[in-house]
Amino acid sequence: MIVVPNPLIAGNWKMNMLRADAEQFLINLHEVLEPRADGNADAWLAPPATLLSLLSERARGMSCLRVGAQNSHWLDSGAHTGELSPLMLKEAGAEFVILGHSERRQFYGESSQGVSRRLRGVIDAGLQAIVCVGETREQYEAKESEVAVREQLLESLSSAGPSDIPSIIIAYEPVWAIGTGLSATPEYAQDMHTKIRAILSGSSLGSNGEKLSILYGGSASPANAQELLRQSEIDGFLLGGASLKADSFAQIINIARGLR
Ligand code: PGA
């Protein structure tokens, strides 16, 4: 079982990076990121599946790095053209899987019910899951953020029980903040994380659910990392854009290390 570090800085490369870009990224990261004395891996990266094997091989030489996938099917195998199973991802070196990212929900019709099925498959394969939730701009403007996030959380986690707690991390990502340069304020993020913890304790995970790590995602950057991470309820980040450059990724990791 993976020990989830606090703070945890996870990066999602989305549909970016070819092999040569990834090789260069790792050379740069190796130069700027100190290894951790305690051997705890606090830098997690989810490359496109085509780069999983490469990154996981390289990660063996970097004790602070873990590699994961951006999505997973729930079944181990079957007639599902274009899909990847948890066992395939694990064999390619993934140790964690991002589930329910808003881009999957928005552009590929993934429902919270589907996320819940995927979650079960991922946990049963022995992988760590990062389950994403977050309100849209319309919901935010209509002051329906808490209602929307509650619904997503309860449904997305419905296949999990108290014994699955060590395998789950939550990422709160307001959709209006993703890739827009418009991050949530530290106070708003802190407030939503507090609400999420309360919702988790009333979920299928039971009262210990509120002990889960909750990452923030949405235009987190070296410029705002410190004030966001200073919030007691923010346990780290799920980064998009800032994880594509070794410099900004390492800068944020170093800021996080300096705070705890
Ligand atoms: P961003 O993306 O950091 O580029 O806003 C966050 C995410 O999609 O997880």
Coordinates of C-alpha atoms and ligand atoms in Angstrom, one line a residue:
M1 CA 0.0 0.0 0.0
I2 CA 1.3 3.5 -0.9
V3 CA 1.8 5.9 1.9
V4 CA 0.1 9.1 0.8
P5 CA 2.5 12.0 1.6
N6 CA 1.3 15.3 2.9
P7 CA 1.6 17.6 1.0
L8 CA 1.3 15.6 -2.2
I9 CA 2.0 17.3 -5.6
A10 CA 0.4 15.3 -8.5
G11 CA 0.7 16.4 -12.1
N12 CA -1.6 15.4 -15.0
W13 CA 0.0 15.8 -18.4
K14 CA -3.3 15.2 -20.1
M15 CA -2.8 14.7 -23.9
N16 CA 0.6 16.3 -24.0
M17 CA 4.2 15.2 -24.4
L18 CA 5.9 12.9 -26.8
R19 CA 8.8 10.6 -25.8
A20 CA 11.5 13.1 -26.4
D21 CA 9.7 15.8 -24.4
A22 CA 9.3 13.4 -21.5
E23 CA 13.0 12.4 -21.6
Q24 CA 14.0 16.1 -21.5
F25 CA 11.5 16.8 -18.7
L26 CA 13.0 14.0 -16.5
I27 CA 16.6 15.3 -17.2
N28 CA 15.5 18.8 -16.1
L29 CA 13.5 17.5 -13.1
H30 CA 16.5 15.4 -11.9
E31 CA 18.6 18.6 -12.0
V32 CA 16.3 20.8 -10.0
L33 CA 14.5 18.5 -7.6
E34 CA 16.3 17.2 -4.5
P35 CA 15.7 13.6 -3.5
R36 CA 13.9 13.3 -0.2
A37 CA 15.8 12.0 2.7
D38 CA 12.9 10.0 4.0
G39 CA 12.4 8.3 0.7
N40 CA 8.7 9.4 0.6
A41 CA 7.5 10.0 -3.0
D42 CA 5.8 13.4 -3.0
A43 CA 5.9 14.1 -6.7
W44 CA 3.4 12.1 -8.7
L45 CA 3.0 12.3 -12.5
A46 CA 0.2 11.0 -14.8
P47 CA 1.6 11.0 -18.3
P48 CA -0.4 9.8 -21.3
A49 CA -0.6 5.9 -21.2
T50 CA 1.9 5.7 -24.1
L51 CA 4.6 7.1 -21.7
L52 CA 3.8 5.1 -18.6
S53 CA 6.5 2.4 -19.1
L54 CA 9.2 4.9 -19.9
L55 CA 8.4 7.1 -16.9
S56 CA 8.0 4.3 -14.5
E57 CA 11.4 2.9 -15.5
R58 CA 13.0 6.3 -15.0
A59 CA 11.1 6.8 -11.7
R60 CA 13.0 3.9 -10.2
G61 CA 16.0 6.1 -10.2
M62 CA 14.2 9.0 -8.6
S63 CA 12.9 8.1 -5.2
C64 CA 10.5 11.1 -4.9
L65 CA 8.6 10.2 -8.1
R66 CA 5.6 8.0 -8.6
V67 CA 3.8 7.4 -11.9
G68 CA 0.1 6.9 -12.6
A69 CA -2.6 6.9 -15.3
Q70 CA -5.2 9.5 -16.3
N71 CA -8.2 7.1 -16.4
S72 CA -9.0 3.4 -16.3
H73 CA -11.7 0.9 -17.3
W74 CA -13.3 -1.1 -14.5
L75 CA -12.8 -4.6 -16.0
D76 CA -9.6 -6.5 -16.1
S77 CA -10.1 -7.4 -19.8
G78 CA -12.8 -7.8 -22.5
A79 CA -14.2 -6.5 -25.7
H80 CA -13.8 -2.8 -25.1
T81 CA -12.0 -1.2 -28.0
G82 CA -9.8 1.7 -27.1
E83 CA -9.9 1.1 -23.4
L84 CA -7.2 0.2 -20.9
S85 CA -7.8 -2.0 -17.9
P86 CA -6.4 -1.5 -14.4
L87 CA -4.2 -4.6 -14.8
M88 CA -2.7 -3.2 -18.1
L89 CA -2.0 0.1 -16.4
K90 CA -0.4 -1.6 -13.5
E91 CA 1.8 -3.7 -15.7
A92 CA 2.9 -0.6 -17.5
G93 CA 4.1 0.8 -14.1
A94 CA 1.1 2.9 -12.9
E95 CA 0.7 3.0 -9.1
F96 CA -2.3 5.4 -9.1
V97 CA -5.1 6.4 -11.4
I98 CA -6.9 9.7 -11.8
L99 CA -10.7 9.1 -12.1
G100 CA -13.6 11.4 -13.0
H101 CA -11.5 14.4 -14.2
S102 CA -13.8 17.1 -15.3
E103 CA -12.6 16.8 -18.9
R104 CA -13.7 13.1 -18.9
R105 CA -17.0 14.2 -17.4
Q106 CA -17.5 17.2 -19.8
F107 CA -16.2 15.9 -23.1
Y108 CA -16.6 12.1 -22.9
G109 CA -19.9 11.8 -21.0
E110 CA -18.5 10.1 -17.9
S111 CA -20.9 10.0 -15.1
S112 CA -20.3 9.7 -11.4
Q113 CA -21.9 6.2 -11.6
G114 CA -19.2 5.3 -14.1
V115 CA -16.5 6.8 -11.9
S116 CA -17.8 4.6 -9.1
R117 CA -17.4 1.4 -11.2
R118 CA -13.9 2.5 -12.3
L119 CA -13.0 3.2 -8.7
R120 CA -13.9 -0.4 -7.7
G121 CA -11.8 -1.8 -10.5
V122 CA -8.8 0.4 -9.7
I123 CA -8.9 -0.4 -6.0
D124 CA -9.4 -4.1 -6.6
A125 CA -6.3 -4.1 -8.8
G126 CA -4.3 -2.6 -5.9
L127 CA -3.9 0.9 -7.3
Q128 CA -4.4 4.2 -5.6
A129 CA -7.3 6.3 -6.9
I130 CA -7.5 10.1 -7.2
V131 CA -11.2 10.9 -7.5
C132 CA -11.9 14.3 -9.0
V133 CA -15.0 16.4 -8.2
G134 CA -15.8 20.1 -8.9
E135 CA -18.6 22.4 -9.8
T136 CA -19.0 24.1 -13.2
R137 CA -19.0 27.8 -13.7
E138 CA -22.8 27.9 -14.0
Q139 CA -23.2 26.0 -10.7
Y140 CA -20.6 28.3 -9.1
E141 CA -22.5 31.4 -10.2
A142 CA -25.8 29.9 -9.1
K143 CA -24.2 29.2 -5.6
E144 CA -24.8 25.5 -6.1
S145 CA -21.2 24.4 -5.7
E146 CA -21.7 22.4 -2.5
V147 CA -24.8 20.7 -3.8
A148 CA -23.0 19.7 -7.0
V149 CA -19.9 18.5 -5.3
R150 CA -22.0 16.5 -2.7
E151 CA -23.8 14.7 -5.5
Q152 CA -20.6 13.9 -7.4
L153 CA -18.8 12.7 -4.2
L154 CA -21.6 10.5 -2.9
E155 CA -22.2 8.8 -6.2
S156 CA -18.6 8.5 -7.4
L157 CA -17.6 6.9 -4.1
S158 CA -20.7 4.7 -3.8
S159 CA -18.7 1.5 -4.6
A160 CA -16.2 2.0 -1.8
G161 CA -16.4 1.2 1.8
P162 CA -14.5 2.1 5.0
S163 CA -11.7 -0.5 4.2
D164 CA -11.0 1.3 0.9
I165 CA -10.1 4.6 2.6
P166 CA -6.3 4.0 2.3
S167 CA -6.7 3.6 -1.5
I168 CA -8.6 6.9 -2.1
I169 CA -7.5 10.5 -2.5
I170 CA -10.0 13.3 -3.5
A171 CA -9.1 16.2 -5.8
Y172 CA -11.4 19.2 -5.6
E173 CA -11.2 21.0 -9.0
P174 CA -13.6 23.7 -9.7
V175 CA -14.2 23.5 -13.4
W176 CA -14.1 27.2 -13.9
A177 CA -10.5 27.3 -12.5
I178 CA -9.1 24.6 -14.7
G179 CA -6.7 25.9 -17.3
T180 CA -8.2 29.4 -17.0
G181 CA -5.5 31.0 -14.9
L182 CA -8.3 31.9 -12.5
S183 CA -7.5 29.9 -9.4
A184 CA -10.0 29.7 -6.5
T185 CA -9.0 32.0 -3.6
P186 CA -7.3 30.2 -0.7
E187 CA -10.3 31.0 1.4
Y188 CA -12.8 29.6 -1.1
A189 CA -10.7 26.4 -1.5
Q190 CA -10.4 26.0 2.2
D191 CA -14.1 26.4 2.7
M192 CA -14.9 23.9 0.0
H193 CA -12.4 21.4 1.3
T194 CA -14.0 21.7 4.8
K195 CA -17.4 21.0 3.3
I196 CA -16.0 18.0 1.4
R197 CA -14.6 16.5 4.6
A198 CA -18.0 16.8 6.2
I199 CA -19.7 15.2 3.2
L200 CA -17.1 12.4 3.2
S201 CA -17.9 11.5 6.8
G202 CA -21.5 11.0 5.8
S203 CA -20.6 8.9 2.7
S204 CA -20.3 5.2 2.1
L205 CA -16.7 5.5 3.5
G206 CA -18.1 6.2 7.0
S207 CA -16.9 8.7 9.6
N208 CA -13.2 8.1 8.9
G209 CA -13.8 9.3 5.3
E210 CA -13.0 12.8 6.4
K211 CA -9.4 11.8 7.0
L212 CA -8.8 11.4 3.3
S213 CA -6.3 13.6 1.6
I214 CA -8.0 16.4 -0.4
L215 CA -5.9 18.0 -3.2
Y216 CA -6.8 21.3 -4.8
G217 CA -6.7 21.6 -8.6
G218 CA -7.4 24.5 -10.9
S219 CA -4.7 27.0 -12.1
A220 CA -2.4 26.2 -9.2
S221 CA 1.1 27.7 -10.0
P222 CA 4.4 28.7 -8.3
A223 CA 2.8 32.1 -7.8
N224 CA -0.2 31.0 -5.7
A225 CA 1.1 27.6 -4.3
Q226 CA 2.3 29.0 -1.0
E227 CA -0.9 30.7 0.0
L228 CA -3.1 27.8 -1.1
L229 CA -1.0 25.2 0.7
R230 CA -1.0 27.3 3.9
Q231 CA -4.7 26.4 4.2
S232 CA -5.0 23.6 6.7
E233 CA -7.5 21.6 4.7
I234 CA -5.5 21.6 1.5
D235 CA -3.3 18.5 1.4
G236 CA -1.6 19.2 -1.9
F237 CA -2.3 19.8 -5.6
L238 CA -3.5 18.1 -8.8
L239 CA -1.7 20.2 -11.4
G240 CA -2.3 20.5 -15.1
G241 CA -0.4 23.2 -16.9
A242 CA 2.2 23.7 -14.1
S243 CA 3.2 20.0 -14.4
L244 CA 4.3 20.3 -18.0
K245 CA 7.5 22.2 -17.2
A246 CA 10.0 20.6 -14.9
D247 CA 10.9 24.0 -13.5
S248 CA 7.4 25.0 -12.3
F249 CA 6.6 21.4 -11.2
A250 CA 9.8 21.3 -9.1
Q251 CA 9.2 24.9 -7.8
I252 CA 5.8 23.9 -6.5
I253 CA 7.1 20.7 -4.9
N254 CA 9.9 22.7 -3.2
I255 CA 7.4 25.2 -1.9
A256 CA 5.3 22.4 -0.5
R257 CA 8.3 20.8 1.2
G258 CA 9.2 24.1 2.7
L259 CA 5.8 24.5 4.4
R260 CA 5.5 21.2 6.3
Ligands
PGA1 P1 -4.6 23.4 -14.5 O1 -5.4 22.0 -14.6 O2 -3.6 23.3 -13.4 O3 -4.0 23.5 -15.9 O4 -5.7 24.4 -14.3 C1 -5.8 21.3 -13.5 C2 -6.3 19.9 -13.8 O5 -7.0 19.8 -14.8 O6 -6.2 19.0 -13.0

